[in-house]
PDB file of C-alpha atoms in Angstrom:
ATOM      1  CA  GLY A   1     -77.269 -52.903 106.302  1.00  0.00           C
ATOM      2  CA  TYR A   2     -76.411 -50.410 109.017  1.00  0.00           C
ATOM      3  CA  ILE A   3     -78.618 -47.559 110.253  1.00  0.00           C
ATOM      4  CA  LEU A   4     -77.051 -44.081 110.395  1.00  0.00           C
ATOM      5  CA  ARG A   5     -78.657 -40.736 111.041  1.00  0.00           C
ATOM      6  CA  GLN A   6     -77.746 -38.550 108.071  1.00  0.00           C
ATOM      7  CA  PRO A   7     -78.715 -35.033 106.968  1.00  0.00           C
ATOM      8  CA  TYR A   8     -81.274 -34.759 104.174  1.00  0.00           C
ATOM      9  CA  LEU A   9     -81.973 -31.587 102.218  1.00  0.00           C
ATOM     10  CA  LEU A  10     -85.628 -31.199 101.287  1.00  0.00           C
ATOM     11  CA  GLN A  11     -86.245 -30.601  97.567  1.00  0.00           C
ATOM     12  CA  GLU A  12     -89.187 -28.208  98.013  1.00  0.00           C
ATOM     13  CA  ARG A  13     -87.511 -25.766 100.448  1.00  0.00           C
ATOM     14  CA  PRO A  14     -83.987 -25.199 101.870  1.00  0.00           C
ATOM     15  CA  VAL A  15     -84.421 -27.163 105.101  1.00  0.00           C
ATOM     16  CA  VAL A  16     -82.073 -29.827 106.407  1.00  0.00           C
ATOM     17  CA  ILE A  17     -83.583 -32.654 108.415  1.00  0.00           C
ATOM     18  CA  LEU A  18     -81.880 -35.621 110.010  1.00  0.00           C
ATOM     19  CA  LYS A  19     -83.098 -38.935 108.605  1.00  0.00           C
ATOM     20  CA  ASP A  20     -82.370 -42.492 109.756  1.00  0.00           C
ATOM     21  CA  LEU A  21     -81.235 -44.444 106.710  1.00  0.00           C
ATOM     22  CA  ASN A  22     -80.316 -48.085 106.264  1.00  0.00           C
ATOM     23  CA  GLU A  23     -76.787 -47.874 104.869  1.00  0.00           C
ATOM     24  CA  ASP A  24     -75.576 -50.359 102.312  1.00  0.00           C
ATOM     25  CA  PHE A  25     -72.279 -51.143 104.005  1.00  0.00           C
ATOM     26  CA  ARG A  26     -70.270 -50.415 107.164  1.00  0.00           C
ATOM     27  CA  LEU A  27     -66.977 -52.099 107.839  1.00  0.00           C
ATOM     28  CA  THR A  28     -65.025 -51.725 111.088  1.00  0.00           C
ATOM     29  CA  ILE A  29     -61.816 -53.650 111.661  1.00  0.00           C
ATOM     30  CA  GLY A  30     -59.622 -52.877 114.623  1.00  0.00           C
ATOM     31  CA  ALA A  31     -57.258 -53.795 117.387  1.00  0.00           C
ATOM     32  CA  TYR A  32     -57.383 -53.103 121.108  1.00  0.00           C
ATOM     33  CA  TYR A  33     -54.518 -53.126 123.611  1.00  0.00           C
ATOM     34  CA  THR A  34     -54.508 -52.266 127.313  1.00  0.00           C
ATOM     35  CA  MET A  35     -51.500 -51.854 129.583  1.00  0.00           C
ATOM     36  CA  GLN A  36     -51.350 -51.486 133.366  1.00  0.00           C
ATOM     37  CA  TYR A  37     -48.479 -49.744 135.094  1.00  0.00           C
ATOM     38  CA  SER A  38     -47.271 -48.986 138.606  1.00  0.00           C
ATOM     39  CA  VAL A  39     -44.363 -46.919 139.944  1.00  0.00           C
ATOM     40  CA  GLU A  40     -43.606 -47.823 143.548  1.00  0.00           C
ATOM     41  CA  GLN A  41     -46.674 -46.978 145.641  1.00  0.00           C
ATOM     42  CA  TRP A  42     -47.397 -43.437 144.452  1.00  0.00           C
ATOM     43  CA  LEU A  43     -48.365 -43.830 140.787  1.00  0.00           C
ATOM     44  CA  ASN A  44     -50.499 -46.414 138.989  1.00  0.00           C
ATOM     45  CA  GLY A  45     -53.099 -46.765 136.297  1.00  0.00           C
ATOM     46  CA  ASN A  46     -53.753 -48.095 132.842  1.00  0.00           C
ATOM     47  CA  VAL A  47     -53.600 -47.011 129.202  1.00  0.00           C
ATOM     48  CA  ASN A  48     -55.963 -48.254 126.481  1.00  0.00           C
ATOM     49  CA  PHE A  49     -55.140 -48.111 122.757  1.00  0.00           C
ATOM     50  CA  VAL A  50     -57.699 -48.702 120.007  1.00  0.00           C
ATOM     51  CA  VAL A  51     -57.067 -48.486 116.256  1.00  0.00           C
ATOM     52  CA  ASN A  52     -59.962 -49.002 113.838  1.00  0.00           C
ATOM     53  CA  TYR A  53     -60.294 -48.873 110.080  1.00  0.00           C
ATOM     54  CA  ARG A  54     -63.843 -47.749 109.221  1.00  0.00           C
ATOM     55  CA  GLN A  55     -65.619 -47.610 105.859  1.00  0.00           C
ATOM     56  CA  ASP A  56     -69.185 -46.389 105.182  1.00  0.00           C
ATOM     57  CA  LYS A  57     -70.761 -46.873 101.773  1.00  0.00           C
ATOM     58  CA  ARG A  58     -74.115 -46.142 100.164  1.00  0.00           C
ATOM     59  CA  GLU A  59     -75.052 -46.470  96.510  1.00  0.00           C
ATOM     60  CA  LYS A  60     -77.886 -43.908  96.412  1.00  0.00           C
ATOM     61  CA  TYR A  61     -78.126 -41.094  98.936  1.00  0.00           C
ATOM     62  CA  ASN A  62     -80.196 -38.130  97.723  1.00  0.00           C
ATOM     63  CA  ASP A  63     -79.327 -39.209  94.150  1.00  0.00           C
ATOM     64  CA  LEU A  64     -75.622 -39.291  95.060  1.00  0.00           C
ATOM     65  CA  SER A  65     -73.477 -42.111  96.307  1.00  0.00           C
ATOM     66  CA  PHE A  66     -70.664 -42.043  98.867  1.00  0.00           C
ATOM     67  CA  ASP A  67     -67.800 -44.252  99.925  1.00  0.00           C
ATOM     68  CA  SER A  68     -65.843 -42.815 102.854  1.00  0.00           C
ATOM     69  CA  ASN A  69     -63.138 -44.416 104.995  1.00  0.00           C
ATOM     70  CA  VAL A  70     -60.831 -43.456 107.836  1.00  0.00           C
ATOM     71  CA  VAL A  71     -58.350 -44.874 110.350  1.00  0.00           C
ATOM     72  CA  VAL A  72     -59.436 -43.926 113.878  1.00  0.00           C
ATOM     73  CA  ALA A  73     -57.054 -43.944 116.853  1.00  0.00           C
ATOM     74  CA  ILE A  74     -58.338 -43.767 120.427  1.00  0.00           C
ATOM     75  CA  VAL A  75     -56.165 -43.460 123.533  1.00  0.00           C
ATOM     76  CA  SER A  76     -57.664 -43.403 127.013  1.00  0.00           C
ATOM     77  CA  GLY A  77     -56.714 -44.389 130.517  1.00  0.00           C
ATOM     78  CA  VAL A  78     -56.500 -43.741 134.223  1.00  0.00           C
ATOM     79  CA  VAL A  79     -53.630 -42.073 136.094  1.00  0.00           C
ATOM     80  CA  SER A  80     -53.763 -42.283 139.904  1.00  0.00           C
ATOM     81  CA  MET A  81     -51.144 -40.356 141.905  1.00  0.00           C
ATOM     82  CA  LYS A  82     -50.720 -40.391 145.673  1.00  0.00           C
ATOM     83  CA  LEU A  83     -49.713 -36.853 146.637  1.00  0.00           C
ATOM     84  CA  LEU A  84     -48.916 -37.293 150.337  1.00  0.00           C
ATOM     85  CA  ARG A  85     -47.295 -40.364 151.888  1.00  0.00           C
ATOM     86  CA  GLN A  86     -48.786 -39.907 155.393  1.00  0.00           C
ATOM     87  CA  HIS A  87     -52.315 -39.085 154.224  1.00  0.00           C
ATOM     88  CA  ASP A  88     -54.618 -40.625 151.658  1.00  0.00           C
ATOM     89  CA  LEU A  89     -54.620 -37.730 149.190  1.00  0.00           C
ATOM     90  CA  TYR A  90     -54.937 -38.784 145.531  1.00  0.00           C
ATOM     91  CA  VAL A  91     -55.296 -37.134 142.161  1.00  0.00           C
ATOM     92  CA  VAL A  92     -56.986 -39.308 139.540  1.00  0.00           C
ATOM     93  CA  LEU A  93     -56.949 -38.249 135.879  1.00  0.00           C
ATOM     94  CA  ASN A  94     -59.010 -39.810 133.068  1.00  0.00           C
ATOM     95  CA  PRO A  95     -57.777 -38.548 129.683  1.00  0.00           C
ATOM     96  CA  PHE A  96     -59.528 -39.517 126.438  1.00  0.00           C
ATOM     97  CA  PHE A  97     -58.383 -38.769 122.877  1.00  0.00           C
ATOM     98  CA  SER A  98     -60.033 -39.795 119.607  1.00  0.00           C
ATOM     99  CA  SER A  99     -58.674 -38.852 116.187  1.00  0.00           C
ATOM    100  CA  LYS A 100     -60.838 -37.844 113.226  1.00  0.00           C
ATOM    101  CA  ASP A 101     -63.788 -40.169 112.597  1.00  0.00           C
ATOM    102  CA  ILE A 102     -66.575 -40.555 110.032  1.00  0.00           C
ATOM    103  CA  SER A 103     -70.266 -41.358 110.080  1.00  0.00           C
ATOM    104  CA  GLY A 104     -71.697 -41.657 106.583  1.00  0.00           C
ATOM    105  CA  ILE A 105     -71.145 -38.271 104.929  1.00  0.00           C
ATOM    106  CA  TYR A 106     -70.066 -36.634 108.207  1.00  0.00           C
ATOM    107  CA  ASP A 107     -66.438 -35.934 109.044  1.00  0.00           C
ATOM    108  CA  ILE A 108     -66.156 -35.877 112.832  1.00  0.00           C
ATOM    109  CA  SER A 109     -63.419 -33.726 114.380  1.00  0.00           C
ATOM    110  CA  PRO A 110     -60.792 -35.043 116.795  1.00  0.00           C
ATOM    111  CA  LEU A 111     -61.646 -34.932 120.505  1.00  0.00           C
ATOM    112  CA  PHE A 112     -59.644 -34.570 123.701  1.00  0.00           C
ATOM    113  CA  MET A 113     -61.453 -34.785 127.044  1.00  0.00           C
ATOM    114  CA  LEU A 114     -60.096 -34.792 130.588  1.00  0.00           C
ATOM    115  CA  ASP A 115     -61.878 -35.759 133.786  1.00  0.00           C
ATOM    116  CA  ALA A 116     -60.082 -35.198 137.116  1.00  0.00           C
ATOM    117  CA  ARG A 117     -60.702 -36.091 140.740  1.00  0.00           C
ATOM    118  CA  LEU A 118     -58.999 -34.981 143.981  1.00  0.00           C
ATOM    119  CA  GLN A 119     -59.766 -37.434 146.756  1.00  0.00           C
ATOM    120  CA  TRP A 120     -58.876 -37.336 150.470  1.00  0.00           C
ATOM    121  CA  THR A 121     -59.558 -39.913 153.193  1.00  0.00           C
ATOM    122  CA  SER A 122     -58.838 -39.320 156.884  1.00  0.00           C
ATOM    123  CA  ARG A 123     -56.319 -41.473 158.766  1.00  0.00           C
ATOM    124  CA  ASN A 124     -59.071 -43.340 160.637  1.00  0.00           C
ATOM    125  CA  LYS A 125     -60.904 -43.935 157.307  1.00  0.00           C
ATOM    126  CA  ARG A 126     -64.094 -42.318 158.638  1.00  0.00           C
ATOM    127  CA  TRP A 127     -64.087 -39.029 156.687  1.00  0.00           C
ATOM    128  CA  GLY A 128     -63.623 -38.467 152.995  1.00  0.00           C
ATOM    129  CA  LEU A 129     -63.761 -35.554 150.540  1.00  0.00           C
ATOM    130  CA  CYS A 130     -63.881 -35.825 146.770  1.00  0.00           C
ATOM    131  CA  LEU A 131     -63.659 -32.936 144.309  1.00  0.00           C
ATOM    132  CA  ASN A 132     -64.685 -34.263 140.889  1.00  0.00           C
ATOM    133  CA  GLY A 133     -64.472 -32.470 137.534  1.00  0.00           C
ATOM    134  CA  VAL A 134     -66.038 -33.895 134.357  1.00  0.00           C
ATOM    135  CA  ASN A 135     -64.855 -32.590 130.967  1.00  0.00           C
ATOM    136  CA  ILE A 136     -62.647 -29.939 132.548  1.00  0.00           C
ATOM    137  CA  THR A 137     -61.174 -29.160 129.093  1.00  0.00           C
ATOM    138  CA  ASN A 138     -64.696 -28.053 127.995  1.00  0.00           C
ATOM    139  CA  CYS A 139     -64.354 -29.827 124.657  1.00  0.00           C
ATOM    140  CA  PHE A 140     -66.912 -30.579 121.976  1.00  0.00           C
ATOM    141  CA  ARG A 141     -67.069 -32.529 118.748  1.00  0.00           C
ATOM    142  CA  GLU A 142     -67.820 -30.912 115.458  1.00  0.00           C
ATOM    143  CA  SER A 143     -69.371 -32.817 112.580  1.00  0.00           C
ATOM    144  CA  THR A 144     -69.053 -31.332 109.127  1.00  0.00           C
ATOM    145  CA  ALA A 145     -70.734 -32.405 105.901  1.00  0.00           C
ATOM    146  CA  ASN A 146     -69.451 -31.097 102.591  1.00  0.00           C
ATOM    147  CA  PHE A 147     -71.273 -33.413 100.249  1.00  0.00           C
ATOM    148  CA  GLY A 148     -73.138 -32.527  97.087  1.00  0.00           C
ATOM    149  CA  THR A 149     -75.368 -29.570  97.999  1.00  0.00           C
ATOM    150  CA  PHE A 150     -74.662 -29.939 101.726  1.00  0.00           C
ATOM    151  CA  ASN A 151     -72.189 -27.666 103.455  1.00  0.00           C
ATOM    152  CA  PHE A 152     -72.849 -27.365 107.160  1.00  0.00           C
ATOM    153  CA  LYS A 153     -71.512 -28.020 110.645  1.00  0.00           C
ATOM    154  CA  ILE A 154     -73.052 -29.543 113.733  1.00  0.00           C
ATOM    155  CA  ARG A 155     -71.427 -28.815 117.087  1.00  0.00           C
ATOM    156  CA  ASN A 156     -72.068 -31.541 119.690  1.00  0.00           C
ATOM    157  CA  ALA A 157     -71.507 -30.085 123.155  1.00  0.00           C
ATOM    158  CA  SER A 158     -70.399 -32.359 125.964  1.00  0.00           C
ATOM    159  CA  SER A 159     -71.650 -31.835 129.488  1.00  0.00           C
ATOM    160  CA  GLN A 160     -69.309 -30.293 132.014  1.00  0.00           C
ATOM    161  CA  SER A 161     -69.623 -30.474 135.766  1.00  0.00           C
ATOM    162  CA  ILE A 162     -67.805 -29.978 139.057  1.00  0.00           C
ATOM    163  CA  SER A 163     -68.948 -31.611 142.279  1.00  0.00           C
ATOM    164  CA  LEU A 164     -67.774 -31.813 145.874  1.00  0.00           C
ATOM    165  CA  THR A 165     -68.775 -34.852 147.936  1.00  0.00           C
ATOM    166  CA  ALA A 166     -68.221 -35.332 151.667  1.00  0.00           C
ATOM    167  CA  THR A 167     -68.624 -38.800 153.203  1.00  0.00           C
ATOM    168  CA  TYR A 168     -68.653 -40.100 156.757  1.00  0.00           C
ATOM    169  CA  ASN A 169     -68.412 -43.801 157.614  1.00  0.00           C
ATOM    170  CA  MET A 170     -70.660 -44.507 160.636  1.00  0.00           C
ATOM    171  CA  GLY A 171     -68.734 -47.555 161.775  1.00  0.00           C
ATOM    172  CA  ASP A 172     -67.130 -50.791 160.771  1.00  0.00           C
ATOM    173  CA  TYR A 173     -69.417 -53.371 159.237  1.00  0.00           C
ATOM    174  CA  LYS A 174     -69.227 -56.718 160.927  1.00  0.00           C
ATOM    175  CA  THR A 175     -70.476 -59.848 159.237  1.00  0.00           C
ATOM    176  CA  ARG A 176     -73.031 -61.720 161.307  1.00  0.00           C
ATOM    177  CA  ASN A 177     -72.370 -65.368 161.993  1.00  0.00           C
ATOM    178  CA  PHE A 178     -75.259 -67.507 160.849  1.00  0.00           C
ATOM    179  CA  LYS A 179     -75.984 -71.049 161.971  1.00  0.00           C
ATOM    180  CA  LYS A 180     -75.188 -73.655 159.361  1.00  0.00           C
ATOM    181  CA  VAL A 181     -78.215 -75.364 157.880  1.00  0.00           C
ATOM    182  CA  ASP A 182     -78.550 -78.988 158.897  1.00  0.00           C
ATOM    183  CA  PHE A 183     -78.880 -80.967 155.655  1.00  0.00           C
ATOM    184  CA  SER A 184     -78.525 -84.417 157.294  1.00  0.00           C
ATOM    185  CA  ARG A 185     -82.266 -85.134 157.006  1.00  0.00           C
ATOM    186  CA  MET A 186     -82.041 -84.508 153.223  1.00  0.00           C
ATOM    187  CA  GLY A 187     -79.451 -87.205 152.557  1.00  0.00           C
ATOM    188  CA  ARG A 188     -76.449 -84.881 152.304  1.00  0.00           C
TER     189      ARG A 188
END
C-alpha cells in the first residue's frame, strides 16, 4: 500500500476533487551517484545523478485500473566560480533537472530550475554582500491526467524570489579559556 493524492470525478455532477487513496503497489528502484570537482582555485562544486524506475499500480480506481511506469533521471549540483583573484567575489549556481515523472494516473512534465547567488566579502572579512535568486528560470511543473473520463491539467507554480543581504562582522570571536575541572576527588 502507498497513499497518493489522485483526482476523482464525482458521478452526480461534473466536479473533480482530489482524493487520498491507498494504492495497491508502488515500486521505486534506483541508483545515485555524486561527483566532486575542482579546477585550480577558481572553480569547484559537485554533480548529483539519480536514475529511478518507478511503477504505480491499482486494480480498481473509479471502476478502472491502471499500471503506469517510467524511468526518471535527475541531475543537480553546485557550481562555485571565483570571479576575481584579489577579492572574494563568487558566483554560485544550483541547477536542477528532472525528466518526466508519474504519480498514479498523473504524467508529470520535466522540470529545469536554476538558483543563483553572487557573493562578495571585503578583504578584511568584515563586510559582505549577497544577491540571491531562487528559481530565476521561473519554471513550473505541469501534471496531466488523460485517463478514462479525465482529461485535465494541473499547473504547480514554484516560488520565485530575489534578495539582497548585507552583513557586517563586529569583531573576531575569541574562545575563552576555562579552568579544567579537578576530578581527583572522584577517583579519576
